[in-house]
GROMACS .gro file of C-alpha atoms in nm:
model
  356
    1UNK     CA    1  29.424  18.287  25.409
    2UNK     CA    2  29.242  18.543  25.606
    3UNK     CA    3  28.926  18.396  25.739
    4UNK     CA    4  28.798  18.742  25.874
    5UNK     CA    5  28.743  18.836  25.486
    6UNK     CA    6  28.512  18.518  25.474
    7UNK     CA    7  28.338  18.441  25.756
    8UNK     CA    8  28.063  18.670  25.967
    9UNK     CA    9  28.156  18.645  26.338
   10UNK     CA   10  27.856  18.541  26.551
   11UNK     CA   11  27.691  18.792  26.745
   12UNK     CA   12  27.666  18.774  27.127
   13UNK     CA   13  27.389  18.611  27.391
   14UNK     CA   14  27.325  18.677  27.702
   15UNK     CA   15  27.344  18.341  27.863
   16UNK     CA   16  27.334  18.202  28.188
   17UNK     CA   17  27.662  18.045  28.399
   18UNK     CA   18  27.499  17.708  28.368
   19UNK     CA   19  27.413  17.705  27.992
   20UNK     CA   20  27.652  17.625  27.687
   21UNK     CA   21  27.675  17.990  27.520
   22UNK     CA   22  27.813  18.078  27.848
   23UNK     CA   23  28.181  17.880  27.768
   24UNK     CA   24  28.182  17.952  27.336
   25UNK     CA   25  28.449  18.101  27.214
   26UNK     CA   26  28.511  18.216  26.883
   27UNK     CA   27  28.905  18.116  26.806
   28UNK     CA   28  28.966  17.803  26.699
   29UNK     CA   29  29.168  17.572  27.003
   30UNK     CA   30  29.330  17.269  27.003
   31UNK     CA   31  29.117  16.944  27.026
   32UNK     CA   32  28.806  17.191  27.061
   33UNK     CA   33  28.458  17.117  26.841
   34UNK     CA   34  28.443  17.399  26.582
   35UNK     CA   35  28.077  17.498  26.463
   36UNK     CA   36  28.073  17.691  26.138
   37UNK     CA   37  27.728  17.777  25.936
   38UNK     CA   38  27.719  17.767  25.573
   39UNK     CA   39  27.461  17.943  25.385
   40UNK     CA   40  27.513  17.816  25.037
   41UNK     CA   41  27.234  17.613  24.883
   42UNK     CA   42  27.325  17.601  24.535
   43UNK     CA   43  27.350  17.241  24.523
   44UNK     CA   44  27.029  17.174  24.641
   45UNK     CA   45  26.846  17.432  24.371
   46UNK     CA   46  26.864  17.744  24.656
   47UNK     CA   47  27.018  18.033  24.686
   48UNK     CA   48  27.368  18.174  24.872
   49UNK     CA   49  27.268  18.471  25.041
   50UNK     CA   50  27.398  18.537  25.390
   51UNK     CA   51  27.124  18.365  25.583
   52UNK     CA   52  27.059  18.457  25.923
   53UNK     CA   53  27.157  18.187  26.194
   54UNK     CA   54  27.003  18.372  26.491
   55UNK     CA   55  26.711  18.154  26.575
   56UNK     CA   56  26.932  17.856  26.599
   57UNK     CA   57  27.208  17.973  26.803
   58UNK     CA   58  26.943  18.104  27.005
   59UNK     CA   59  26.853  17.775  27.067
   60UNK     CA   60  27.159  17.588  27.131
   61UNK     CA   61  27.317  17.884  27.303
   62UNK     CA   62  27.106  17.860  27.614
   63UNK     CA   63  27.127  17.478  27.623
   64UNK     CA   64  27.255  17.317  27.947
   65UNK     CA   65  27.673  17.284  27.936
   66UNK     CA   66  27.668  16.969  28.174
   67UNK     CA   67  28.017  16.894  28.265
   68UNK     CA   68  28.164  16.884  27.876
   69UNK     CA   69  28.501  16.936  27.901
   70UNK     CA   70  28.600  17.002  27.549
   71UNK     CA   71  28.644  17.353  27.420
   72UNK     CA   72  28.318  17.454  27.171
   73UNK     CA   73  28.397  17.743  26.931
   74UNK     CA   74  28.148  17.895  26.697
   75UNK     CA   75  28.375  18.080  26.421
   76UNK     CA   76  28.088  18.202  26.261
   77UNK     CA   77  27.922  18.239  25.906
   78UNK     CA   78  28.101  18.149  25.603
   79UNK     CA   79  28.035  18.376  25.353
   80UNK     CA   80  27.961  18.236  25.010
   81UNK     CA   81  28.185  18.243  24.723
   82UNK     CA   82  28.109  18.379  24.368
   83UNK     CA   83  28.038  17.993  24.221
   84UNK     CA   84  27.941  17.737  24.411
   85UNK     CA   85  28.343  17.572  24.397
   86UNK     CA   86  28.478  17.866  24.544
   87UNK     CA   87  28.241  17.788  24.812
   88UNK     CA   88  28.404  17.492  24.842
   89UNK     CA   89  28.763  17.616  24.789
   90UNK     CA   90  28.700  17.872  25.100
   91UNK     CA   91  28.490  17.565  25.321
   92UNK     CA   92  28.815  17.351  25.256
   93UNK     CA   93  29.094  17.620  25.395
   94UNK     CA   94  28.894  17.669  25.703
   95UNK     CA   95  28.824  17.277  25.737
   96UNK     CA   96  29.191  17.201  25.680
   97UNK     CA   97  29.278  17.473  25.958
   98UNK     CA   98  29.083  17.294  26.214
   99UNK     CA   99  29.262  16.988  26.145
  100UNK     CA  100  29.624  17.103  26.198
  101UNK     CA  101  29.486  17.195  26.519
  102UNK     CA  102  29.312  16.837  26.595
  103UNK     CA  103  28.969  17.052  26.602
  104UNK     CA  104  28.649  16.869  26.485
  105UNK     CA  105  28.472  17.144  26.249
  106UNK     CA  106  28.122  17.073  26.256
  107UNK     CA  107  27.961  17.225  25.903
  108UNK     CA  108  27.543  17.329  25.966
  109UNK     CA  109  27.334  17.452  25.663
  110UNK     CA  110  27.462  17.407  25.312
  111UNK     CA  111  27.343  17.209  25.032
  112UNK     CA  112  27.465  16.828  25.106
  113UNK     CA  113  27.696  16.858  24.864
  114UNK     CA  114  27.952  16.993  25.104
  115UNK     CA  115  27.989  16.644  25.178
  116UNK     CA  116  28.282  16.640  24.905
  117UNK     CA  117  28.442  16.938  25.084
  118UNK     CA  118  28.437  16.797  25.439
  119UNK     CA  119  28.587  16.473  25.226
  120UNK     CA  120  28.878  16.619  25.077
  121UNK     CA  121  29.008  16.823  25.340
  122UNK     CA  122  29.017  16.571  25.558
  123UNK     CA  123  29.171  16.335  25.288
  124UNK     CA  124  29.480  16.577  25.307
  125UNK     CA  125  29.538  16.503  25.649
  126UNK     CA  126  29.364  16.083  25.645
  127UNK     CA  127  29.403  15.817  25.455
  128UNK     CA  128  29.148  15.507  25.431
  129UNK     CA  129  28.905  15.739  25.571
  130UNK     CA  130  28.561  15.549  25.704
  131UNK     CA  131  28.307  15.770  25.569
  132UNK     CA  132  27.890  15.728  25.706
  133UNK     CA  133  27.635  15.940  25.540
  134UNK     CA  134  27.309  15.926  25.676
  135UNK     CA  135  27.095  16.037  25.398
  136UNK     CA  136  26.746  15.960  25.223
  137UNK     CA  137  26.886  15.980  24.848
  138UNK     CA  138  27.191  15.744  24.691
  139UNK     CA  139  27.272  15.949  24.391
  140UNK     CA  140  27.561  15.850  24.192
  141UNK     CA  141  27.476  16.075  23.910
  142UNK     CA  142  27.757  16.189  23.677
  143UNK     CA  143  27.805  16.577  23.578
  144UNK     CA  144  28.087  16.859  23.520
  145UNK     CA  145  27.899  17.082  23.837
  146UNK     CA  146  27.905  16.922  24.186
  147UNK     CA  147  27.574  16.953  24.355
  148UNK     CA  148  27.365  16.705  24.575
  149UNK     CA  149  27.284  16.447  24.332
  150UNK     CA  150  27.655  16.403  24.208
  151UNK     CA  151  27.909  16.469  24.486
  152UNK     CA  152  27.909  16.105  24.602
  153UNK     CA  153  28.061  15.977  24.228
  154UNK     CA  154  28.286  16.257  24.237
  155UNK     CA  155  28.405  16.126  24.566
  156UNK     CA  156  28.440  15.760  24.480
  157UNK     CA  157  28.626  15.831  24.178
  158UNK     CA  158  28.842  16.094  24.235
  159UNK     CA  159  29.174  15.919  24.201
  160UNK     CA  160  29.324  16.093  24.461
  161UNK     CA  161  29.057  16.003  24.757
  162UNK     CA  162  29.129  15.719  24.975
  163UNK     CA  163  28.832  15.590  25.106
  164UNK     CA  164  28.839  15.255  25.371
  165UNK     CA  165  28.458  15.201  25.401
  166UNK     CA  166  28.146  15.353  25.297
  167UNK     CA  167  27.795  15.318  25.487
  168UNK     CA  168  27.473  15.415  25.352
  169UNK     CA  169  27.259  15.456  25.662
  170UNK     CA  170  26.853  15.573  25.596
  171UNK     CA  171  26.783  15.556  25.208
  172UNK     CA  172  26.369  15.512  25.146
  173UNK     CA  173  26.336  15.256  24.855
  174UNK     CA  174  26.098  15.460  24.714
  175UNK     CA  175  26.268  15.749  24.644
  176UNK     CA  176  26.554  15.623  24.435
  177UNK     CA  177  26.663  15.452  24.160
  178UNK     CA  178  26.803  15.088  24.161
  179UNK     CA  179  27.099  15.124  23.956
  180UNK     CA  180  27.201  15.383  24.203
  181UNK     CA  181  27.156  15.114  24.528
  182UNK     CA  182  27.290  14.815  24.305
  183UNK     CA  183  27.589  14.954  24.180
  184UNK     CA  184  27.740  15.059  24.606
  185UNK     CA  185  27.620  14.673  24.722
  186UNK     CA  186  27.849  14.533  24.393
  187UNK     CA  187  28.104  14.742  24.537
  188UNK     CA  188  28.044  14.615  24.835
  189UNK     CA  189  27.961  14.915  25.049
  190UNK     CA  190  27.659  14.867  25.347
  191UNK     CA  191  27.321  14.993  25.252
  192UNK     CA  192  27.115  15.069  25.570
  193UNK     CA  193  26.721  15.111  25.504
  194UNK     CA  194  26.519  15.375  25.729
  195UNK     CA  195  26.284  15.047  25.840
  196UNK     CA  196  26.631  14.902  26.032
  197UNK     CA  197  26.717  15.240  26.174
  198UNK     CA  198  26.389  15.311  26.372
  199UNK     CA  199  26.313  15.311  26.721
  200UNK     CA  200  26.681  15.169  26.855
  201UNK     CA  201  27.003  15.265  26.754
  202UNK     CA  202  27.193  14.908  26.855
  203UNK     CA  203  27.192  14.762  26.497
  204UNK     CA  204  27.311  15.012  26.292
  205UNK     CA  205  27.616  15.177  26.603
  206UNK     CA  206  27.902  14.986  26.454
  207UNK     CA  207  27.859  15.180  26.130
  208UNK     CA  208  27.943  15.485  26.315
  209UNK     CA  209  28.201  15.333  26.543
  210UNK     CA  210  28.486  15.387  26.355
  211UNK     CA  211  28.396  15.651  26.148
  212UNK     CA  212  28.662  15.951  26.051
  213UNK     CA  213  28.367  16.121  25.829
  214UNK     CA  214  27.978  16.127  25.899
  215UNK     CA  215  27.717  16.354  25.700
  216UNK     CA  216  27.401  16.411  25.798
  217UNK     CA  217  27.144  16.484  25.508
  218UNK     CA  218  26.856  16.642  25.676
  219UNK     CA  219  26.611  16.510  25.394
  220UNK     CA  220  26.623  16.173  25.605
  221UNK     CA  221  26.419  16.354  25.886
  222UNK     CA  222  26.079  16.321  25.899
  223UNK     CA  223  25.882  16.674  25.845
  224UNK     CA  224  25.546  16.802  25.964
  225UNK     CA  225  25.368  17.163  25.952
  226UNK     CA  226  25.662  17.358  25.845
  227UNK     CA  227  25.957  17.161  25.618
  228UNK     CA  228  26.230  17.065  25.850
  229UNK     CA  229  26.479  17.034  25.539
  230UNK     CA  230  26.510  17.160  25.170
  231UNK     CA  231  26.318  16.865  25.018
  232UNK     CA  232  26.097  16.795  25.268
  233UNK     CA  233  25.959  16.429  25.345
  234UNK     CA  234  25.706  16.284  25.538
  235UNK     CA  235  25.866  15.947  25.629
  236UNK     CA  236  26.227  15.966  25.772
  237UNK     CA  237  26.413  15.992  26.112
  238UNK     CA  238  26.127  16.119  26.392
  239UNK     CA  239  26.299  16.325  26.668
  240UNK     CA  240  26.407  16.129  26.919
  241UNK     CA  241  26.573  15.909  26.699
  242UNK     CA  242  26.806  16.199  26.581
  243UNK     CA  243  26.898  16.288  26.821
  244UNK     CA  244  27.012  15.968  26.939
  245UNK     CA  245  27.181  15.908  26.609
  246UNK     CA  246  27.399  16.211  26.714
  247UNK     CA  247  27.479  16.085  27.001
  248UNK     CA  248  27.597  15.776  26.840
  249UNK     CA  249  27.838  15.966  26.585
  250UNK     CA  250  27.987  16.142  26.823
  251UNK     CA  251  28.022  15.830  27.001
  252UNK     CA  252  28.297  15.770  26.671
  253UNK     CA  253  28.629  15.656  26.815
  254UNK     CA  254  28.795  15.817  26.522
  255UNK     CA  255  28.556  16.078  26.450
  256UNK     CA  256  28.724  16.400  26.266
  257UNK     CA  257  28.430  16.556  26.063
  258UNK     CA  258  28.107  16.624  26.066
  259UNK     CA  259  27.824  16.790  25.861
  260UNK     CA  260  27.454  16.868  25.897
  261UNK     CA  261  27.320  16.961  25.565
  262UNK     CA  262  27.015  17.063  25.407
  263UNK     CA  263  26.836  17.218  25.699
  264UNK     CA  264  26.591  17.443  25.597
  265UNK     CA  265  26.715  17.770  25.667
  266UNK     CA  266  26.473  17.950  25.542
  267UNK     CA  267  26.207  17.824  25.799
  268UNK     CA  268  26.144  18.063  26.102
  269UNK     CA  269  25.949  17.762  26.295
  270UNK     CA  270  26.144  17.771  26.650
  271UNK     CA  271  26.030  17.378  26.693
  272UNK     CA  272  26.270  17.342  26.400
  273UNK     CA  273  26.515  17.544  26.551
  274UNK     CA  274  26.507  17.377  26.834
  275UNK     CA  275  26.539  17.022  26.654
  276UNK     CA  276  26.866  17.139  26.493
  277UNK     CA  277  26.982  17.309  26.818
  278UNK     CA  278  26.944  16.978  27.028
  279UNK     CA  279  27.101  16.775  26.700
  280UNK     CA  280  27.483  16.986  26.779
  281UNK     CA  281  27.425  16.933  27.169
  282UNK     CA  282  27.394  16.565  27.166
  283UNK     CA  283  27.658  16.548  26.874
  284UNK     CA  284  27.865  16.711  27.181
  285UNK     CA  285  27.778  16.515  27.443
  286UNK     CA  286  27.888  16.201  27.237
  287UNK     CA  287  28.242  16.339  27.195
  288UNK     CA  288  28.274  16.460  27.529
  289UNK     CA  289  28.161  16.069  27.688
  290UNK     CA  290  28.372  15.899  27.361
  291UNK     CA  291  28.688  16.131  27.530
  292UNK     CA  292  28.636  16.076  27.873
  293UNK     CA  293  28.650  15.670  27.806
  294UNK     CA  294  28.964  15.536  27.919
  295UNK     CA  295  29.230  15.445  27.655
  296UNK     CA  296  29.312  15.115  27.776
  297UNK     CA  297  29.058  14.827  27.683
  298UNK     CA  298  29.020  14.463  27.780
  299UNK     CA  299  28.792  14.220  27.628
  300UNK     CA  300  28.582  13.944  27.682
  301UNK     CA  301  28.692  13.652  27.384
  302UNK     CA  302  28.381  13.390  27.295
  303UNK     CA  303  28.442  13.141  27.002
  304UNK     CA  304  28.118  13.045  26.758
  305UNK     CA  305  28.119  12.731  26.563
  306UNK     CA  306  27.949  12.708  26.244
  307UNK     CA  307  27.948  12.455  26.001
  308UNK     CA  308  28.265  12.320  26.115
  309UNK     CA  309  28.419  12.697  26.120
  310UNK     CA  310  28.557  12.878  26.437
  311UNK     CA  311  28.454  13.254  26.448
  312UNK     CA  312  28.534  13.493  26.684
  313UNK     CA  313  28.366  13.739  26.866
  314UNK     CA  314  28.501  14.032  27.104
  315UNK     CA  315  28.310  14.241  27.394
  316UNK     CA  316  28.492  14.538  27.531
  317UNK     CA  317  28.426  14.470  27.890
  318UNK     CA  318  28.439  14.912  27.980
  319UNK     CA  319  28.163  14.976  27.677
  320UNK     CA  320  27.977  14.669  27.652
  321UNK     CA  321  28.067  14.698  27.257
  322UNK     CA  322  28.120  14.421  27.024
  323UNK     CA  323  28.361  14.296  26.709
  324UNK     CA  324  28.440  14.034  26.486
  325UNK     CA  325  28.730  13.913  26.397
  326UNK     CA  326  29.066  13.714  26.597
  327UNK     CA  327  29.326  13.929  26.534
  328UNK     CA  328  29.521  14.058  26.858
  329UNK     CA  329  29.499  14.431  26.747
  330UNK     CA  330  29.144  14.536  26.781
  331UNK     CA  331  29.162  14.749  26.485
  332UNK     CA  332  29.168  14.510  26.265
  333UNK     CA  333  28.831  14.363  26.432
  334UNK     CA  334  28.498  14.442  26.245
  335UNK     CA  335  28.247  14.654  26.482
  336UNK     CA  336  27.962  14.446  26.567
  337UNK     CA  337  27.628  14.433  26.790
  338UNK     CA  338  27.552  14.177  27.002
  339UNK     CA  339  27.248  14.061  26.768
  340UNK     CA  340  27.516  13.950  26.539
  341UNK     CA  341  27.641  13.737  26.765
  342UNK     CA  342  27.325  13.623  26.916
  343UNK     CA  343  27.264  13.499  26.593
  344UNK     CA  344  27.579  13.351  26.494
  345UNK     CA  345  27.495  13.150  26.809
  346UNK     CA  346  27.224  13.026  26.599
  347UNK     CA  347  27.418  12.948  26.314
  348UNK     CA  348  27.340  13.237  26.087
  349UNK     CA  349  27.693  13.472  26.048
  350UNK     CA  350  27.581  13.817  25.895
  351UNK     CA  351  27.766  13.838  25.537
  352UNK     CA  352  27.895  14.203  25.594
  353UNK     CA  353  28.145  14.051  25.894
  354UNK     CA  354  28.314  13.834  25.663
  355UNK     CA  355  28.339  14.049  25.384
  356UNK     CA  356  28.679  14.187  25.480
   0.00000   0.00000   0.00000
């Protein structure tokens, strides 16, 4: 596939030696972080018109570079398709392009249900993937089309998907429906409440430690003035703490994918340009610390005794990280904070650790 005939190369900034435009490319490289806008809203209710990215590259063009090491491309706009699954078709060549190449695209604008795209084509090159959505809504509607409400039961039963763990992370209890939340903790899959994801990010890291996958739903960000995302809510992520939630998924050992979806493209508010600029810089500033870590670990072992039980518990002495679990290959260890532990000290083990 030609991806000139469906994707709008960026235009050029003026930038200065220091800032990030300054080292962008436009070709995709090996091991480099691939942005690509998407302008098709159709599964949130919107339109697929060529929008115009300007304001935010704007932004994040003239952003400081610090010393990242890792090659950032910007390939551009992707044109939509006639239906909203072409959209998806074309989304999925590009996506599995970057792969082969050990890229990590990073998808901005779309509707969120571009989550299934990012999904299957990395399923063609992963198996067991570890997928985190971050995400105000748990929607497990059924229906023929794929939009935002029913990508996420097209995902867990497509029979050809192999999926390893799911984690909720940010749904408002108020704004969904309880068959919807019962039916992922039967299947035993974490549900993460906006209440345990404010003001620290310690509690909820290990759900994006090992993550291949994360999605970011932009509905889980908190709006004010001018509507930060296509449905627009008052309670949800404040700034700060998304941007430190980026941080964090970058941060993903294993992290091959990620989107940002349902930004409000329409908006010409530079504040919320800005927001969704600084979002993609400290997404890259995670990977580039996450590759910079050295690839040999030791660990620290401490043994917890509860009723009669010996548990284990691991601390990566170079990250300060925590697992679970006394198998020898630390992959096979359950990501963990050192709450859970703390608390395991005090006799109360945290179900989702012994789940496995």
């Amino acid at each position: 596939m030609n991806f000139e005939d469906f994707i709008i190369s960026p235009r050029n900034f003026k930038t200065e030696s220091w800032q990030i435009g300054h080292r962008i490319t436009k070709d995709i490289k090996e091991d480099s972080i691939v942005l690509l806008f998407v302008s098709d809203y159709r599964g949130a209710g919107g339109e697929a018109e060529v929008q115009d990215f300007t304001g935010i590259r704007r932004e994040f063009y003239k952003l400081s570079q610090l010393d990242f090491e890792i090659p950032v491309v910007d390939l551009g706009d992707l044109v939509s398709g006639k239906s909203v699954q072409d959209s998806h078709y074309i989304l999925q060549e590009v996506l599995s392009a970057c792969h082969y190449k050990r890229a990590i695209p990073v998808i901005i604008g779309g509707s969120n249900d571009f989550s299934f795209s990012l999904f299957s084509a990395l399923n063609f090159h992963t198996k067991n993937i570890n997928y985190t959505q971050i995400s105000n809504i748990i929607s497990l509607q059924q229906g023929e089309m794929i939009n935002e409400y029913t990508f996420l039961s097209k995902i867990f039963g497509a029979k050809n998907f192999s999926i390893n763990n799911y984690h909720h992370l940010g749904y408002q209890k108020h704004l969904n429906e309880i068959d919807s939340v019962r039916l992922i903790k039967e299947v035993e899959f974490d549900i993460i409440r906006l209440a345990e994801m404010m003001n620290s990010t310690e509690k909820t890291e290990p759900f994006f430690r090992k993550a291949d996958l994360v999605t970011v739903n932009c509905d889980a960000i908190e709006s004010f003035s001018e509507p930060f995302s296509m449905n627009p809510q008052v309670n949800g992520l404040n700034r700060r703490e998304v941007c430190a939630y980026m941080k964090e998924i970058g941060l993903s050992e294993n992290l091959k994918s990620v989107g940002i979806f349902n930004y409000n493209i329409y908006s010409e508010n530079q504040l919320n340009h800005q927001l969704l600029a600084q979002m993609i810089w400290y997404l890259i500033e995670g990977i580039n610390i996450q590759r910079s870590h050295p690839k040999e670990r030791h660990y620290e072992i401490f043994y917890v005794l509860i009723d009669d039980r010996q548990y284990t518990f691991k601390r990566d002495t170079f990250s300060n990280l925590w697992y679970f679990g006394d198998d020898e290959n630390i992959e096979n260890c359950v990501p963990c904070s050192r709450k859970d532990f703390d608390e395991a000290k005090k006799g109360w083990l945290n179900t989702r650790l012994t789940k496995i």
